[in-house]
Short mmCIF file of C-alpha atoms in Angstrom, two decimals:
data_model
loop_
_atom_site.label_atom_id
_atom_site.label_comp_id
_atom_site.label_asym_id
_atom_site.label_seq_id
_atom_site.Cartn_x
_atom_site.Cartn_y
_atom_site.Cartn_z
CA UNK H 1 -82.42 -153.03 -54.14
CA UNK H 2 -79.71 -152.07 -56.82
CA UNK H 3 -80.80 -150.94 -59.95
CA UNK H 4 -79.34 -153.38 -62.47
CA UNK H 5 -76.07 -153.14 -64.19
CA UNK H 6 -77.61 -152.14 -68.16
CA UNK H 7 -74.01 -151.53 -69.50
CA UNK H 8 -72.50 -154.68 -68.19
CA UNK H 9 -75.45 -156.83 -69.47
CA UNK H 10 -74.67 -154.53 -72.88
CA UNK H 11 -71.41 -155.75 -73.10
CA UNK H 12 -71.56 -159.19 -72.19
CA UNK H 13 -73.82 -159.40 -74.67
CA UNK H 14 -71.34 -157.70 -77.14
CA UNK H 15 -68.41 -160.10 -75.82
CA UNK H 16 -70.20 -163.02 -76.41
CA UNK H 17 -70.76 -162.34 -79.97
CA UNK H 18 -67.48 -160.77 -80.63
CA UNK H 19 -65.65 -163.56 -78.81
CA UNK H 20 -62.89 -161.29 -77.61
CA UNK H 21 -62.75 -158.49 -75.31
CA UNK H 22 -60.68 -156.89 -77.60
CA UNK H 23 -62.99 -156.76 -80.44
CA UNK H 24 -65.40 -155.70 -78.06
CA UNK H 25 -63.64 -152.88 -77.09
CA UNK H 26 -62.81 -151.69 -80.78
CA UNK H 27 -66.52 -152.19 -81.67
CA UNK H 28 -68.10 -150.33 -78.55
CA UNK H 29 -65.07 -147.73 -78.75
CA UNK H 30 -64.23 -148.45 -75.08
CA UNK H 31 -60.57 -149.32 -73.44
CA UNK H 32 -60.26 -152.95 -72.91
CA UNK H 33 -60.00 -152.88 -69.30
CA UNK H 34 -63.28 -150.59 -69.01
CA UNK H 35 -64.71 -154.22 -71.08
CA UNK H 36 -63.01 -156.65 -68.81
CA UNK H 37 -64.45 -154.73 -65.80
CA UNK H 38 -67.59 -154.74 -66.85
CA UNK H 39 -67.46 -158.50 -67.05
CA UNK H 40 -66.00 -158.76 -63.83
CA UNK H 41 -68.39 -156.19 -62.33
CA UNK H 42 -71.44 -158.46 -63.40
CA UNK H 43 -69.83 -161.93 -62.50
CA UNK H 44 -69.84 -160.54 -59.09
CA UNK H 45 -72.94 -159.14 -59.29
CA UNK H 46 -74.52 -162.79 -60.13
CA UNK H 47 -72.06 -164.62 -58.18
CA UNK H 48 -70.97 -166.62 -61.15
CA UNK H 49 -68.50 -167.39 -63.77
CA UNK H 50 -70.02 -165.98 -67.27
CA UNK H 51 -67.06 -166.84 -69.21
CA UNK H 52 -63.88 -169.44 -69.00
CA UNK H 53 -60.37 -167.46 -69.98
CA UNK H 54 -57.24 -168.32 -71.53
CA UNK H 55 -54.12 -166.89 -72.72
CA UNK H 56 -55.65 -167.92 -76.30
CA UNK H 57 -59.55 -167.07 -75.71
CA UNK H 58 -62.64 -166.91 -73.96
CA UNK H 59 -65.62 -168.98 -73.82
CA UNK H 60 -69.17 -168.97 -72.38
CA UNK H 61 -69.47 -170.76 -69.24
CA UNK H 62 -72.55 -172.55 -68.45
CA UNK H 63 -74.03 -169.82 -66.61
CA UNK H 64 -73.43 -167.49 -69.71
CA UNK H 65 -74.81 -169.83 -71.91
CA UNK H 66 -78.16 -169.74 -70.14
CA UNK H 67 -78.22 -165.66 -69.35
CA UNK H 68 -77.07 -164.63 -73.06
CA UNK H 69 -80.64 -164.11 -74.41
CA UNK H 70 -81.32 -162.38 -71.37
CA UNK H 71 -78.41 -159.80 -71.96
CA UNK H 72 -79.17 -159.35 -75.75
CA UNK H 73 -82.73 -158.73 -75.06
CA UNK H 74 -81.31 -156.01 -72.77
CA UNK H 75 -79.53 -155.11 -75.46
CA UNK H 76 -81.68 -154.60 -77.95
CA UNK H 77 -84.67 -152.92 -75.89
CA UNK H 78 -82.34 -150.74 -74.63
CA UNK H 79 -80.80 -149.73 -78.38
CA UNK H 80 -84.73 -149.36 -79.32
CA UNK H 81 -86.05 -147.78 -76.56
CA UNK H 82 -83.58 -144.77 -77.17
CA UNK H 83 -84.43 -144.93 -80.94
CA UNK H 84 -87.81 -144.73 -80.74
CA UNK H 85 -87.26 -141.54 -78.47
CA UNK H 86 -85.75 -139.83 -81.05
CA UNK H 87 -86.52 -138.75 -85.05
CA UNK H 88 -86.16 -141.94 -86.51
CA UNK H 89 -84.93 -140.55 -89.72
CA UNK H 90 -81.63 -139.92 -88.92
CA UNK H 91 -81.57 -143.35 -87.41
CA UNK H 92 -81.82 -145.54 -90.26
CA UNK H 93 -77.81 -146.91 -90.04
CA UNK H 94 -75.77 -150.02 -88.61
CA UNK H 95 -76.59 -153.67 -89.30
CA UNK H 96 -79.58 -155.95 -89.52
CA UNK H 97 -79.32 -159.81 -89.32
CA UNK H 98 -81.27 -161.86 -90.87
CA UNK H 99 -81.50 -165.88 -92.05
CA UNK H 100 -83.64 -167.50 -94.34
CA UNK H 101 -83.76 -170.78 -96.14
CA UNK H 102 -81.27 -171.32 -98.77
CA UNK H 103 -83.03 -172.08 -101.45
CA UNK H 104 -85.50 -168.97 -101.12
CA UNK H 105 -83.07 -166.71 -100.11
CA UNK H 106 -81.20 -167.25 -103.42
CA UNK H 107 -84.48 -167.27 -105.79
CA UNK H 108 -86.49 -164.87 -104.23
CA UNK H 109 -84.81 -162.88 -101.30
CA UNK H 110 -81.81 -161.74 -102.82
CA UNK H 111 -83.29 -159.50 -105.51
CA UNK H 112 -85.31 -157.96 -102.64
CA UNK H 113 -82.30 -157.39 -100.45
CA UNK H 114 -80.35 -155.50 -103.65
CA UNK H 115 -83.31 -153.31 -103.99
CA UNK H 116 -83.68 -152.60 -99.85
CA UNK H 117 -79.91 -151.86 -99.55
CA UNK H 118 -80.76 -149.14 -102.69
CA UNK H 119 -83.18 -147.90 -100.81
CA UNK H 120 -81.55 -147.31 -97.86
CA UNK H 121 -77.93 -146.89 -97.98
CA UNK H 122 -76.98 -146.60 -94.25
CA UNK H 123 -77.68 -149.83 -93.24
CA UNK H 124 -75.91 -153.12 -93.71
CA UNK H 125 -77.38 -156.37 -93.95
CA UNK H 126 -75.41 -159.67 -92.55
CA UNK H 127 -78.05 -162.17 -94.35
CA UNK H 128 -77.15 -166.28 -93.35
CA UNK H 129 -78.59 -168.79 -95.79
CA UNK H 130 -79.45 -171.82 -93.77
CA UNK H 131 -81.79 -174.56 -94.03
CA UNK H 132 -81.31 -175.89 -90.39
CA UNK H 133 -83.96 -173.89 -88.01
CA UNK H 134 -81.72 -171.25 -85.87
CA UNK H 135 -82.10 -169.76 -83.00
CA UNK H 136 -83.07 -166.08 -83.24
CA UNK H 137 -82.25 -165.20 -80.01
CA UNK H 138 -79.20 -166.81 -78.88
CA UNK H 139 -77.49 -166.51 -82.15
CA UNK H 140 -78.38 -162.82 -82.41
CA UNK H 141 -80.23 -162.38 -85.24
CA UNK H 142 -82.91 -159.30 -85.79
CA UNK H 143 -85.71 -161.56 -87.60
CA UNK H 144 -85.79 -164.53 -89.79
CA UNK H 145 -87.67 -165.77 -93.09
CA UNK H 146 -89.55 -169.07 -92.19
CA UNK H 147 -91.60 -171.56 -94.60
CA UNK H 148 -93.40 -174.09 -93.44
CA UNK H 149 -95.84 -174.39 -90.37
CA UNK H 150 -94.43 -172.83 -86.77
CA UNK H 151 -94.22 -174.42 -83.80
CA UNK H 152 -96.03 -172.65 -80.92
CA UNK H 153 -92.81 -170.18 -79.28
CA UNK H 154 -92.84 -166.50 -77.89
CA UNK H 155 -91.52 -165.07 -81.17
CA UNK H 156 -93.35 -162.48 -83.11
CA UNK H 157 -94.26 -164.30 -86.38
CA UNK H 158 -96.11 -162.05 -89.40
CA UNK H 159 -97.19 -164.37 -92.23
CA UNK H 160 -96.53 -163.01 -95.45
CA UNK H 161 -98.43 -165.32 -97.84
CA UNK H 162 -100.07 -169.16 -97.93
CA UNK H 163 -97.78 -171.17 -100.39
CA UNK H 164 -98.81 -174.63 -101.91
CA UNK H 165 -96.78 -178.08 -101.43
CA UNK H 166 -96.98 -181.00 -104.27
CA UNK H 167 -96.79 -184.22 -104.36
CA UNK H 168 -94.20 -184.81 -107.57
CA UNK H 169 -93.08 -186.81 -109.92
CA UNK H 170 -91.76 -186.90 -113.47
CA UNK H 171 -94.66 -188.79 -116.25
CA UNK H 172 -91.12 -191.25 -117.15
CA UNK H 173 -91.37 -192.37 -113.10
CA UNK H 174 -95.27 -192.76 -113.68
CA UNK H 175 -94.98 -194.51 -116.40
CA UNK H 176 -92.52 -196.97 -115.28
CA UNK H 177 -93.56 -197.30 -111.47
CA UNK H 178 -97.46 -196.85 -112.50
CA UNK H 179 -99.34 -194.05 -111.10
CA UNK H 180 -100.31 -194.31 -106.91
CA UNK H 181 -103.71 -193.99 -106.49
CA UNK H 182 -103.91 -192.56 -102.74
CA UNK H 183 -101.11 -191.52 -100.57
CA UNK H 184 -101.37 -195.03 -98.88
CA UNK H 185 -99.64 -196.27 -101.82
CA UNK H 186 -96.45 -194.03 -101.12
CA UNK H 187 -95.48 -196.60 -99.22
CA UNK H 188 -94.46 -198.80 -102.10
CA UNK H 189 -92.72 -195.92 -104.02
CA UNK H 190 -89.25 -194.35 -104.05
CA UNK H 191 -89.46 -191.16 -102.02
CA UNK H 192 -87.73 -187.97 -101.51
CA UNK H 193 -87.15 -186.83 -97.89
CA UNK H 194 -86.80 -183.16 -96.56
CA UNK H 195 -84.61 -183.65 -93.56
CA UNK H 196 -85.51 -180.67 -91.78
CA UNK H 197 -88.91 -181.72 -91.37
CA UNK H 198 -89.90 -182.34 -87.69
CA UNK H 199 -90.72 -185.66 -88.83
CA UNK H 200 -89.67 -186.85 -91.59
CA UNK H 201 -90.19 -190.28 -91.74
CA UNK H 202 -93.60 -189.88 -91.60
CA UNK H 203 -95.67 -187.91 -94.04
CA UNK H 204 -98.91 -186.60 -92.45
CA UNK H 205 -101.19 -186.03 -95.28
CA UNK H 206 -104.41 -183.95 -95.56
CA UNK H 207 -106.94 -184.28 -98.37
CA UNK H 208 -110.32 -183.39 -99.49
CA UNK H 209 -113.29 -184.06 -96.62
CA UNK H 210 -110.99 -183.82 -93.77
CA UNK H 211 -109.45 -186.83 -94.46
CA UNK H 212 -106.06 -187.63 -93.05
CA UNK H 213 -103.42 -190.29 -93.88
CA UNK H 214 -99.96 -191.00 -92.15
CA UNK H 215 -97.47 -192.74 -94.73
CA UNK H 216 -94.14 -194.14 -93.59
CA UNK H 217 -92.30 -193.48 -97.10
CA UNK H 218 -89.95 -195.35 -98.73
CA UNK H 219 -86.77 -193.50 -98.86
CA UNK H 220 -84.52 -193.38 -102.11
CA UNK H 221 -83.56 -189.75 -101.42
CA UNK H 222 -82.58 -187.55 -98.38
CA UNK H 223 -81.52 -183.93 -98.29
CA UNK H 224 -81.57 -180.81 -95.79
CA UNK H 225 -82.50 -178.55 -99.32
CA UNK H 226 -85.48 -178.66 -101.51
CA UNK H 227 -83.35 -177.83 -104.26
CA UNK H 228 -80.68 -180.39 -105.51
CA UNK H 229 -84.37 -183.13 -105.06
CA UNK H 230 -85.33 -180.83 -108.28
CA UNK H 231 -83.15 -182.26 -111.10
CA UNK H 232 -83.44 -185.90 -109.60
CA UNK H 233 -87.06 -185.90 -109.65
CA UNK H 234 -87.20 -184.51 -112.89
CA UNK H 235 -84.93 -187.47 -114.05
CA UNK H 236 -87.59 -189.13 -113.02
CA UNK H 237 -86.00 -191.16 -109.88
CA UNK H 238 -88.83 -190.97 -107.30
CA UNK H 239 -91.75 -189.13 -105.63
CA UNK H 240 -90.94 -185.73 -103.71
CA UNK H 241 -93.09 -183.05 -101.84
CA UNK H 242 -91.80 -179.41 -102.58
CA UNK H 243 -92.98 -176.28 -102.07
CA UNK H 244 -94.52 -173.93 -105.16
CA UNK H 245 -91.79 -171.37 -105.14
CA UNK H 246 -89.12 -174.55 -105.89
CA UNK H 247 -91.42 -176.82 -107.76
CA UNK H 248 -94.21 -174.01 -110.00
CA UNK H 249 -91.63 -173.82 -113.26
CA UNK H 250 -91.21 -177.76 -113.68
CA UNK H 251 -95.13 -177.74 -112.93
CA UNK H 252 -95.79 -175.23 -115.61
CA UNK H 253 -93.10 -176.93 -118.11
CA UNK H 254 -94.88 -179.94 -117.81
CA UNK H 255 -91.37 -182.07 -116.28
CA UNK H 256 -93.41 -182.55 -112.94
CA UNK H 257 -97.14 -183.42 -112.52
CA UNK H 258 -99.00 -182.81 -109.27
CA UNK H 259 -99.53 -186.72 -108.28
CA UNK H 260 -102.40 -185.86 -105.96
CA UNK H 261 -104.01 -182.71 -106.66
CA UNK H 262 -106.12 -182.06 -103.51
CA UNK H 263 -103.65 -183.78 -101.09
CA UNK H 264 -100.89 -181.76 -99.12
CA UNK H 265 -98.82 -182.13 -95.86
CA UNK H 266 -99.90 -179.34 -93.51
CA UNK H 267 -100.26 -175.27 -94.11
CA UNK H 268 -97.50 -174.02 -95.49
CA UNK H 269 -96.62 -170.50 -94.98
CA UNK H 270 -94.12 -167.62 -95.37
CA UNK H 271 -93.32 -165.88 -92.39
CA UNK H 272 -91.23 -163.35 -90.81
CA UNK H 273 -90.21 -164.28 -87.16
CA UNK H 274 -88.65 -161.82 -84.73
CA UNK H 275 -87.88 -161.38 -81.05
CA UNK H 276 -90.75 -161.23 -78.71
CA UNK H 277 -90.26 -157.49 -77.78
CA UNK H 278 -92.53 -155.09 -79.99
CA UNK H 279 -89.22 -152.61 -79.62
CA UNK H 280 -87.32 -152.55 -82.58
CA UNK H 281 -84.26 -150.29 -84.04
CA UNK H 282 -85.45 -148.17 -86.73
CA UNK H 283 -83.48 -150.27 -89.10
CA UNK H 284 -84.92 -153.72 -88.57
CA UNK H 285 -88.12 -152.12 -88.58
CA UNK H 286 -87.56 -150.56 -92.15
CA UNK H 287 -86.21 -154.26 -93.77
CA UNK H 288 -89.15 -156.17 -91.86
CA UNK H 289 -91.48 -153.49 -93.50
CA UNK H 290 -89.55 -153.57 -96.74
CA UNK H 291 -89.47 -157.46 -96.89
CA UNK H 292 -93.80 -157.16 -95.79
CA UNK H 293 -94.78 -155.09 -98.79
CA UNK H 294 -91.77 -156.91 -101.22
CA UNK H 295 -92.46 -160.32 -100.64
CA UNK H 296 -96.11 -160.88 -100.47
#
């Protein structure tokens, strides 16, 4: 049996990103036809078509759409299987990617990130601020910042802290829409939706002595980002469910009360998510490690 083909798996994975073989062969520092043999070399190798050509571009092919995170895991095990073989300290250079949630990743990530690129000067960071969940794998990314509770997958997940969710409103809503007494009455209010809930039309609702509630809210409000609910609901326009890191300065100010202290949908959390391999490059090693000790 042949051994298999490491470099062409390498750079399909590269093409594929890069979108062009000639990008791929400036990045890699190889000839364009050593690229465009590789390609070929693997297509015949699987007996498939990874990608459809043009005179104007290339694109993934079915087939290459379903063996990409199979050549990027390739990719990276490879990259940190040779790293880890060596001193490390020399190694700490090139690019991480990361993505995180918009609204944290401009409060609370971003001063972290300044400081880590400080730290260590050789390596780049190519942070996306997105509230939609990604794809680690097939988009390419080294690890991810997470809030909220994680669906069972074979990513690595580390959780960095709990964090609390309220129930808000602004005391001029109260006082005009009278105060609900359980999370039953939600029904009857105007509501705030997170669209990037897995369900959010329905609010499942924990409270004191196990009890559970599912309310089908009335919607006034629907976003994809905690944020831009924050100046509505202070205006006093409805009842939204945020997480402390958006919500703790309007709590503290007094703008926002906590409608049902006690009461909260699910565990939230903040969590770093990565690849399933445990091998890393040095480099997304020392942000992951950086981001542990910074942002718990």
């Amino acid at each position: 049996m042949a051994l298999p083909d490491y470099e062409a798996w390498a750079i399909f994975a590269a093409v594929a990103r890069l979108g062009s073989f000639t990008a791929t062969a400036h990045e890699l520092a190889l000839s364009k036809p050593t690229i465009s043999k590789a390609i070929s070399r693997l297509e015949r190798s699987l007996g498939t078509v990874l990608f459809h050509r043009s005179s104007r571009k290339i694109s993934l092919s079915t087939a290459g759409k379903s063996l990409l995170h199979h050549a990027q895991q390739i990719t990276r095990d490879g990259e940190a299987a040779m790293e880890a073989a060596r001193d490390t300290t020399h190694l700490l250079q090139g690019q991480v990617r990361l993505a995180a949630p918009l609204s944290y990743g401009l409060s609370h990530l971003a001063p972290v990130i300044a400081d880590f690129m400080c730290a260590y000067p050789g390596i780049t960071v190519d942070l996306q601020l997105n509230d939609a969940r990604i794809d680690l794998i097939e988009e390419g990314f080294d690890c991810a910042i997470r809030i909220g509770v994680l669906p069972d997958s074979s990513l690595r997940a580390v959780k960095l802290r709990k964090m609390k969710g309220y129930f808000l409103a602004a005391p001029s809503y109260l006082d005009r829409s009278s105060q609900p007494e359980t999370p039953a009455d939600l029904a009857a209010h105007d509501c705030f939706l997170y669209s990037n809930h897995t369900s959010p039309e329905i609010w499942h609702i924990a409270g004191p002595n196990n009890q559970t509630v599912n309310v089908t809210p009335r919607c006034r409000f629907r976003s994809n980002n905690g944020d831009v609910m924050l100046p509505a609901l202070i205006a006093g326009r409805g009842i939204g469910y945020l997480p402390d890191f958006l919500c703790q300065n309007a709590l503290d100010s007094g703008e926002l009360v906590d409608v049902f202290p006690g009461w909260r949908m699910g565990d939230i959390a903040l969590n770093i998510i990565m690849p399933p391999s445990r091998l890393r490059p040095a480099r997304v090693d020392a942000l992951i490690n950086y981001l542990k000790d910074k942002l718990r």
